[in-house]
């Protein structure tokens, strides 16, 4: 039983790490999309 407990705790830690990574990855992607949209908008108005 104790062995199983350790394993499940390990899985929870891994899931948390993955969640953090996914969150930052999504934030970065969204930021990049917004920046490209805004710069495209300015270029269109400028030209």
CSV table of C-alpha atoms in Angstrom, one decimal:
chain,number,residue,atom,x,y,z
A,1,UNK,CA,0.0,0.0,0.0
A,2,UNK,CA,2.8,2.4,0.9
A,3,UNK,CA,4.5,1.7,-2.4
A,4,UNK,CA,1.3,2.6,-4.3
A,5,UNK,CA,1.0,5.8,-2.3
A,6,UNK,CA,4.4,6.9,-3.3
A,7,UNK,CA,3.7,6.2,-6.9
A,8,UNK,CA,0.5,8.2,-7.0
A,9,UNK,CA,2.2,11.1,-5.3
A,10,UNK,CA,4.9,11.0,-8.0
A,11,UNK,CA,2.2,11.0,-10.7
A,12,UNK,CA,0.6,14.0,-9.1
A,13,UNK,CA,3.9,15.9,-9.0
A,14,UNK,CA,4.4,15.1,-12.7
A,15,UNK,CA,0.9,16.2,-13.6
A,16,UNK,CA,1.5,19.5,-11.7
A,17,UNK,CA,4.7,20.1,-13.6
A,18,UNK,CA,3.1,19.3,-16.9
A,19,UNK,CA,0.2,21.7,-16.0
A,20,UNK,CA,2.6,24.5,-15.2
A,21,UNK,CA,4.5,23.9,-18.4
A,22,UNK,CA,1.3,23.9,-20.5
A,23,UNK,CA,0.1,27.1,-18.8
A,24,UNK,CA,3.3,28.9,-19.7
A,25,UNK,CA,3.4,27.5,-23.2
A,26,UNK,CA,-0.2,28.6,-23.9
A,27,UNK,CA,0.5,32.1,-22.4
A,28,UNK,CA,3.6,32.4,-24.6
A,29,UNK,CA,1.7,31.3,-27.7
A,30,UNK,CA,-1.2,33.7,-27.0
A,31,UNK,CA,1.2,36.6,-26.4
A,32,UNK,CA,3.0,35.9,-29.7
A,33,UNK,CA,-0.3,35.8,-31.6
A,34,UNK,CA,-1.4,39.1,-30.1
A,35,UNK,CA,1.9,40.7,-30.9
A,36,UNK,CA,1.8,39.5,-34.5
A,37,UNK,CA,-1.8,40.7,-34.9
A,38,UNK,CA,-1.0,44.1,-33.4
A,39,UNK,CA,2.1,44.6,-35.6
A,40,UNK,CA,0.2,43.5,-38.6
A,41,UNK,CA,-2.5,46.0,-37.8
A,42,UNK,CA,0.0,48.8,-37.5
A,43,UNK,CA,1.8,47.8,-40.7
A,44,UNK,CA,-1.6,47.8,-42.5
A,45,UNK,CA,-2.5,51.2,-41.3
A,46,UNK,CA,1.0,52.6,-41.9
A,47,UNK,CA,1.1,51.4,-45.5
